[in-house]
Structures are given as structure tokens and as C-alpha cells.
Short mmCIF file of C-alpha atoms and ligand atoms in Angstrom, two decimals:
data_model
loop_
_atom_site.label_atom_id
_atom_site.label_comp_id
_atom_site.label_asym_id
_atom_site.label_seq_id
_atom_site.Cartn_x
_atom_site.Cartn_y
_atom_site.Cartn_z
CA MET G 19 111.74 33.64 111.85
CA GLN G 20 109.94 36.91 112.38
CA GLN G 21 108.26 38.01 109.13
CA THR G 22 107.35 41.61 108.47
CA ALA G 23 104.36 42.74 106.45
CA TYR G 24 103.23 46.15 105.20
CA LEU G 25 99.64 47.10 105.96
CA ASN G 26 98.21 50.54 105.20
CA GLY G 27 101.35 52.56 105.84
CA GLN G 28 102.80 50.46 108.64
CA TYR G 29 105.42 47.74 108.85
CA LEU G 30 104.22 45.11 111.31
CA SER G 31 105.03 41.56 112.26
CA ILE G 32 102.87 39.32 110.11
CA GLU G 33 100.86 38.23 113.18
CA GLU G 34 100.02 41.85 113.99
CA ALA G 35 98.86 42.69 110.48
CA VAL G 36 95.07 42.36 110.80
CA ILE G 37 92.24 43.84 108.76
CA SER G 38 88.64 44.73 109.44
CA THR G 39 86.00 42.04 108.92
CA GLN G 40 84.16 44.75 106.94
CA ASP G 41 86.90 44.96 104.34
CA ARG G 42 85.36 44.54 100.89
CA GLY G 43 88.21 42.22 99.99
CA PHE G 44 87.07 39.86 102.76
CA LEU G 45 83.33 40.18 102.15
CA PHE G 46 83.18 40.52 98.34
CA GLY G 47 86.60 39.47 97.06
CA ASP G 48 86.65 43.07 95.86
CA GLY G 49 90.33 43.62 95.11
CA VAL G 50 93.34 42.84 92.95
CA TYR G 51 96.82 41.49 93.56
CA GLU G 52 100.28 40.90 92.15
CA VAL G 53 102.95 38.29 92.75
CA ILE G 54 106.43 39.63 92.00
CA PRO G 55 109.54 37.46 92.06
CA VAL G 56 112.79 38.70 93.56
CA PHE G 57 116.19 37.33 92.60
CA ASN G 58 119.27 38.15 94.64
CA LYS G 59 117.20 40.74 96.50
CA LYS G 60 116.25 42.55 93.27
CA LEU G 61 112.73 42.92 91.91
CA PHE G 62 112.22 41.05 88.64
CA GLU G 63 110.30 42.97 85.95
CA PHE G 64 108.92 45.53 88.38
CA ASN G 65 107.79 47.88 85.58
CA ALA G 66 105.71 45.16 83.93
CA HIS G 67 104.14 44.11 87.24
CA PHE G 68 103.37 47.73 88.10
CA THR G 69 101.72 48.29 84.71
CA ARG G 70 99.58 45.16 85.18
CA LEU G 71 98.59 46.32 88.68
CA GLN G 72 97.64 49.69 87.23
CA ASN G 73 95.50 47.96 84.57
CA SER G 74 93.79 45.72 87.13
CA LEU G 75 92.99 48.69 89.38
CA GLN G 76 91.72 50.74 86.47
CA ALA G 77 89.46 47.87 85.38
CA ILE G 78 87.79 47.80 88.82
CA SER G 79 87.63 51.62 89.11
CA VAL G 80 90.03 51.95 92.02
CA VAL G 81 92.62 54.72 91.89
CA ASN G 82 96.09 53.39 92.66
CA PRO G 83 96.63 54.58 96.24
CA LEU G 84 100.43 54.74 95.80
CA SER G 85 102.82 56.10 93.21
CA LYS G 86 105.24 53.82 91.38
CA ASP G 87 108.13 55.06 93.52
CA GLU G 88 106.15 54.52 96.72
CA TRP G 89 105.37 50.95 95.68
CA GLN G 90 108.99 50.29 94.80
CA ASP G 91 110.19 51.67 98.17
CA ILE G 92 107.78 49.47 100.13
CA LEU G 93 108.64 46.36 98.13
CA GLN G 94 112.39 46.92 98.41
CA ASN G 95 112.07 47.70 102.11
CA LEU G 96 110.31 44.39 102.71
CA ILE G 97 112.85 42.52 100.59
CA ASP G 98 115.71 44.06 102.60
CA GLN G 99 114.08 43.15 105.92
CA HIS G 100 114.21 39.44 105.10
CA PRO G 101 117.27 37.24 104.75
CA TRP G 102 116.32 35.30 101.61
CA ASP G 103 118.09 36.13 98.33
CA ASN G 104 115.15 34.91 96.28
CA GLN G 105 111.66 35.88 97.36
CA PHE G 106 108.19 36.35 96.04
CA LEU G 107 106.24 39.40 97.08
CA TYR G 108 102.48 39.25 97.37
CA LEU G 109 100.69 42.58 97.21
CA GLN G 110 96.97 43.14 97.44
CA VAL G 111 94.81 46.22 97.08
CA THR G 112 91.16 45.97 98.08
CA ARG G 113 88.50 48.63 97.66
CA GLY G 114 88.60 49.20 101.42
CA VAL G 115 86.44 48.95 104.53
CA GLN G 116 82.70 49.63 104.21
CA MET G 117 80.67 49.26 107.40
CA VAL G 118 77.26 48.67 105.80
CA ARG G 119 77.29 45.71 103.44
CA ASN G 120 76.25 46.78 99.98
CA HIS G 121 77.32 45.53 96.56
CA MET G 122 77.51 49.17 95.53
CA PRO G 123 80.76 50.59 96.86
CA ASP G 124 80.54 53.79 98.88
CA GLU G 125 82.32 56.73 97.33
CA CYS G 126 85.53 57.86 99.04
CA LEU G 127 86.54 54.44 100.38
CA VAL G 128 90.21 54.17 101.35
CA PRO G 129 91.82 51.15 99.66
CA THR G 130 93.43 48.56 101.91
CA ILE G 131 97.05 47.85 100.96
CA TYR G 132 98.72 44.66 102.11
CA VAL G 133 102.16 43.38 101.13
CA TYR G 134 104.27 40.53 102.42
CA THR G 135 107.14 38.45 101.20
CA ASN G 136 108.03 34.75 101.18
CA PRO G 137 111.14 32.78 100.35
CA LEU G 138 111.12 31.72 96.69
CA HIS G 139 112.40 28.16 96.55
CA SER G 140 113.13 26.68 93.17
CA LEU G 141 110.98 23.66 92.40
CA ASP G 142 112.56 20.33 93.28
CA GLU G 143 115.09 18.98 90.79
CA ASN G 144 112.89 16.00 89.96
CA THR G 145 109.97 18.22 88.93
CA ILE G 146 112.21 20.45 86.81
CA THR G 147 113.99 17.63 84.99
CA ASN G 148 111.00 15.33 84.53
CA GLY G 149 108.19 17.84 84.02
CA ILE G 150 104.67 17.65 85.42
CA LYS G 151 101.41 15.85 84.66
CA VAL G 152 98.53 17.95 83.49
CA ILE G 153 94.91 17.30 82.58
CA THR G 154 92.60 19.59 80.64
CA LEU G 155 89.48 20.94 82.33
CA GLU G 156 86.74 23.24 81.19
CA ASP G 157 87.32 26.78 82.39
CA ILE G 158 84.68 27.69 84.97
CA ARG G 159 85.97 31.21 85.64
CA TRP G 160 84.55 34.57 84.61
CA LEU G 161 84.99 36.69 81.47
CA ARG G 162 87.60 39.08 82.88
CA CYS G 163 90.54 36.78 83.58
CA ASP G 164 92.82 39.57 82.32
CA ILE G 165 92.24 41.29 85.69
CA LYS G 166 94.44 39.85 88.45
CA ALA G 167 91.50 39.64 90.84
CA ILE G 168 91.83 38.19 94.36
CA THR G 169 88.67 36.16 93.72
CA LEU G 170 90.35 32.81 93.06
CA LEU G 171 87.71 30.25 94.08
CA PRO G 172 87.38 28.70 90.59
CA ASN G 173 91.17 28.47 90.28
CA VAL G 174 91.32 26.69 93.63
CA MET G 175 88.51 24.30 92.63
CA LEU G 176 90.20 23.53 89.31
CA LYS G 177 93.56 22.91 90.97
CA LEU G 178 91.86 20.58 93.47
CA ALA G 179 90.04 18.75 90.68
CA ALA G 180 93.37 18.22 88.89
CA LYS G 181 94.88 16.78 92.06
CA GLN G 182 91.87 14.55 92.69
CA GLN G 183 92.38 13.14 89.20
CA GLY G 184 96.05 12.38 89.87
CA ALA G 185 97.50 15.34 87.96
CA ASP G 186 99.75 18.17 89.13
CA ASP G 187 97.76 20.89 87.40
CA ALA G 188 95.14 21.64 84.78
CA ILE G 189 95.17 23.47 81.47
CA LEU G 190 91.87 25.26 81.04
CA LEU G 191 89.82 25.05 77.87
CA SER G 192 87.00 27.29 76.74
CA GLN G 193 83.67 25.69 75.87
CA ASP G 194 84.72 25.63 72.22
CA ASN G 195 87.95 23.77 73.11
CA LYS G 196 90.32 26.74 72.89
CA VAL G 197 93.43 26.50 75.07
CA LEU G 198 93.42 29.33 77.63
CA GLU G 199 95.92 29.00 80.49
CA GLY G 200 96.83 26.97 83.58
CA THR G 201 95.11 27.42 86.95
CA ALA G 202 97.90 29.89 87.88
CA SER G 203 100.14 29.95 84.81
CA ASN G 204 100.27 30.61 81.06
CA VAL G 205 100.60 27.89 78.44
CA PHE G 206 103.11 27.41 75.62
CA MET G 207 103.53 24.56 73.19
CA VAL G 208 106.14 23.59 70.60
CA LYS G 209 105.47 21.99 67.22
CA ASP G 210 108.19 21.47 64.60
CA ASN G 211 110.60 23.85 66.37
CA VAL G 212 108.10 26.71 66.56
CA ILE G 213 106.79 27.97 69.90
CA PHE G 214 103.09 28.79 70.16
CA THR G 215 101.06 30.51 72.86
CA PRO G 216 97.45 31.74 72.86
CA PRO G 217 97.10 35.50 72.34
CA THR G 218 96.11 37.62 75.32
CA SER G 219 92.38 38.20 75.67
CA ASN G 220 89.79 38.71 78.39
CA ASN G 221 90.09 34.96 79.08
CA ILE G 222 93.72 34.84 80.18
CA LEU G 223 96.03 36.77 82.44
CA PRO G 224 98.79 38.59 80.57
CA GLY G 225 101.60 36.83 82.43
CA ILE G 226 104.88 38.62 83.01
CA THR G 227 106.84 35.36 82.69
CA ARG G 228 105.06 34.82 79.36
CA LEU G 229 106.24 38.28 78.30
CA VAL G 230 109.84 37.48 79.27
CA VAL G 231 109.74 34.16 77.37
CA GLU G 232 108.45 35.99 74.28
CA ARG G 233 111.24 38.54 74.58
CA ILE G 234 113.87 35.81 75.00
CA ALA G 235 112.58 34.00 71.90
CA GLN G 236 112.64 37.20 69.87
CA ASN G 237 116.17 38.17 70.98
CA ASN G 238 117.46 34.72 70.09
CA ASN G 239 115.72 34.37 66.73
CA ILE G 240 113.55 31.52 67.93
CA GLU G 241 110.24 31.49 66.10
CA LEU G 242 107.27 32.18 68.39
CA LYS G 243 103.70 32.70 67.28
CA GLU G 244 100.72 33.94 69.23
CA ILE G 245 97.77 32.05 67.81
CA ALA G 246 94.60 30.44 69.07
CA LEU G 247 95.23 26.79 69.95
CA ASN G 248 92.79 23.99 70.60
CA LEU G 249 92.97 20.68 72.41
CA ALA G 250 93.92 18.82 69.22
CA ASP G 251 96.95 21.13 68.81
CA LEU G 252 98.06 20.35 72.36
CA GLU G 253 97.64 16.63 71.72
CA GLN G 254 99.95 16.89 68.70
CA ALA G 255 102.52 19.08 70.47
CA ASP G 256 106.19 18.10 70.72
CA GLU G 257 106.46 20.07 73.98
CA ILE G 258 104.13 21.86 76.39
CA TRP G 259 105.24 24.33 79.06
CA LEU G 260 103.59 26.33 81.83
CA THR G 261 105.03 29.69 82.93
CA SER G 262 104.57 31.76 86.08
CA SER G 263 106.47 34.01 88.44
CA THR G 264 106.88 31.21 90.98
CA LYS G 265 107.50 28.32 88.52
CA ASN G 266 109.52 30.05 85.77
CA VAL G 267 109.22 27.80 82.70
CA LEU G 268 108.05 24.32 83.60
CA ALA G 269 107.77 21.42 81.17
CA VAL G 270 104.64 19.27 80.98
CA CYS G 271 105.47 15.59 80.37
CA GLN G 272 101.95 14.18 80.40
CA LEU G 273 98.68 15.56 79.02
CA ASN G 274 95.48 13.72 79.90
CA ARG G 275 97.56 10.65 80.85
CA LYS G 276 99.33 10.56 77.48
CA GLN G 277 103.01 11.30 77.02
CA VAL G 278 103.87 14.70 75.54
CA GLY G 279 106.56 14.37 72.82
CA THR G 280 109.33 12.11 74.11
CA GLY G 281 107.83 12.21 77.61
CA ASN G 282 110.71 14.34 78.84
CA PRO G 283 111.31 18.11 78.75
CA GLY G 284 112.15 18.88 75.12
CA LYS G 285 115.03 20.61 73.32
CA LEU G 286 113.37 24.01 73.08
CA TRP G 287 112.46 23.87 76.74
CA GLN G 288 116.13 23.18 77.56
CA LYS G 289 117.12 26.19 75.48
CA ILE G 290 114.48 28.65 76.70
CA ASN G 291 114.88 27.52 80.31
CA ALA G 292 118.66 28.04 80.15
CA LEU G 293 118.16 31.51 78.62
CA PHE G 294 115.54 32.31 81.25
CA ILE G 295 117.92 31.37 84.06
CA GLU G 296 120.60 33.50 82.39
CA THR G 297 118.17 36.45 82.33
CA ILE G 298 117.49 36.02 86.04
CA LYS G 299 121.23 35.90 86.74
CA GLU G 300 121.81 39.08 84.72
CA ILE G 301 119.33 41.10 86.77
CA ALA G 302 120.71 39.56 89.93
CA LEU G 303 124.23 40.93 89.28
N1 PDD R 2 99.75 33.61 89.28
N2 PDD R 2 97.59 33.00 84.73
C1 PDD R 2 97.08 32.96 85.98
C2 PDD R 2 95.63 32.63 86.16
C3 PDD R 2 97.91 33.22 87.09
O1 PDD R 2 97.38 33.20 88.33
C4 PDD R 2 99.28 33.50 86.88
C5 PDD R 2 100.24 33.77 88.00
C6 PDD R 2 99.77 33.51 85.54
C7 PDD R 2 101.21 33.81 85.24
O2 PDD R 2 101.50 35.17 85.45
P1 PDD R 2 102.97 35.64 85.86
O3 PDD R 2 103.91 35.08 84.85
O4 PDD R 2 102.88 37.12 85.80
O5 PDD R 2 103.25 35.11 87.25
C8 PDD R 2 98.89 33.27 84.51
C9 PDD R 2 100.54 33.93 90.45
C10 PDD R 2 101.95 33.43 90.42
C11 PDD R 2 99.76 33.50 91.70
O6 PDD R 2 98.55 33.70 91.67
O7 PDD R 2 100.35 33.04 92.66
#
């Protein structure tokens, strides 16, 4: 099927959407991105994603080239041009094209804006009902993981390392054994009916799914605490979950080859996952 992308003011077929080799995104990884889920053709948590985009751009000293309404129009336009009810939009803003390679950005560069959409398939039933296998790895990323930077080489290497060791994903630990996040997700754990997640910091991305889970817990009087966690806490956990815009809330059944809790997605996961799906359905009405 013909897929349409948005590139610098134009809607093009995805094959026609090409950028300059001198784009700083290509040469330096100098840019930021967002992944926004769409349910029943409606943007999920657009305001939160826009705010995070704004924060990422501000952190790298790029002025947002579009207003909030302009972004929303482009995103909705792309959604409407594709047949899938559920989608995930990828948007990327780089600092722009600079002909002479220099770490120092020229002034007055024009940011490159690229957006495209994909069908959002729910994970297979087996993965959802049985959970995934995760190992812990030392975080090898930088000290500004709160910026949603396009520079994802360490995340790719860590994901590959997890796979090479027979796991589905990795939970990243700081050098002093603090639990940070997944390679492309946030981490939650449950102990004695209380949900825990590490507080936001420069070492983790403030996930929008994480935010929604926190809101759901609060609205349903389920105790949730943001506190620093270490590997020993994870090893004692009754449940562990990963959250992201493309995975929703996913249970972890194995940590470092040892069963987590009963070895199956736990009671609080069942509850939060059901409430999460309800939330998605509400916005999709
Ligand atoms: N990544 N942490 C990292 C490092 C991530 O890359 C992501 C999401 C998250 C979860 O954020 P959110 O709930 O807003 O999706 C946490 C996206 C899905 C990606 O890179 O494809």
C-alpha cells in the first residue's frame, strides 16, 4: 500500500521523501523525535507528547519550527490518509542541512521535519499473556536520556546484546546498580500490592505511557510510589512491567533467567492493563 510521509511542508509518497546527505541528523545524529500512538484514528496524549517534544527541542537549542496546531494538523492529516485504525506516528526534527561539516551548528539553519505513520499492531497474544524475558545490563548511554534524541546507537547495541543472550529486552542499570529503564521503555515493579517506578531524572526518558499508568493508579486508589530502585529490589519483586507507546503495559515473566513472582503476569498487571485498555477505548470513542 502507498504510504504518505510529511517532509518539510510537503506530503509525499514515502519513497519520494528524501533528505540531503548534509543533514545534521544524518551526519551528527543532531535531532530529536517522538513516537505517538493513535487509537481509532485519534491521537493518544497529544498534549503530553507535544510538551515532551518542546522540552527536547529546548534542550538542544532548536526553536520548534511549527506551532502546536500546525503539528496537530499534520499528524491528523497523515492519520486520515492511511486506512489503519491504530497507528504509531514517528516524527523527527533535526537541526537542518549544513553544507560544511562542523560540530558547531551554523546560525539560521532551517530544521528538517519528517513525519510518517505505521500500523500499530497489538503484540501477539502469547507475549501479552505470558510476559517477556528480560536481562539487566549496564547502561552505556549518555547523561541526558531525558531528551528524546535520535541518537539511539547504545539502545540498539543493548537490545542486540539482550537478544544475543536469549532475552527479549534489557533493563538498564546505572553503575551503582540503580534501575533506570528499558532499552525503549520505562520500568515498573510491584511489591506487596504497591507499584514502584524510578523517579524521572536525566537518566531516563519521561515516558508518556508511564504518565498514563501513574494517572490510572491515582484515579483508582492504587498505591504507586516513585522511588529509586536497585537490582535487589527487582529480584524481590512480585511483578515487573515495561511501558511504552508501542507496547502499552507489558509484563516481565523472567529476570536474569529467574522467574518473576509466579512466573506469569500478576494481579496488579491484570488490573492496570485492563484499566489502560479502557482508557484507550474511551479516547477512541
Ligand atoms: N520509545 N524510554 C525510552 C528509552 C524509550 O525509547 C521510550 C519509548 C520510553 C517510553 O516512552 P513512551 O511511553 O512515551 O513511549 C522510555 C519509543 C516508543 C521508540 O523509540 O520507539
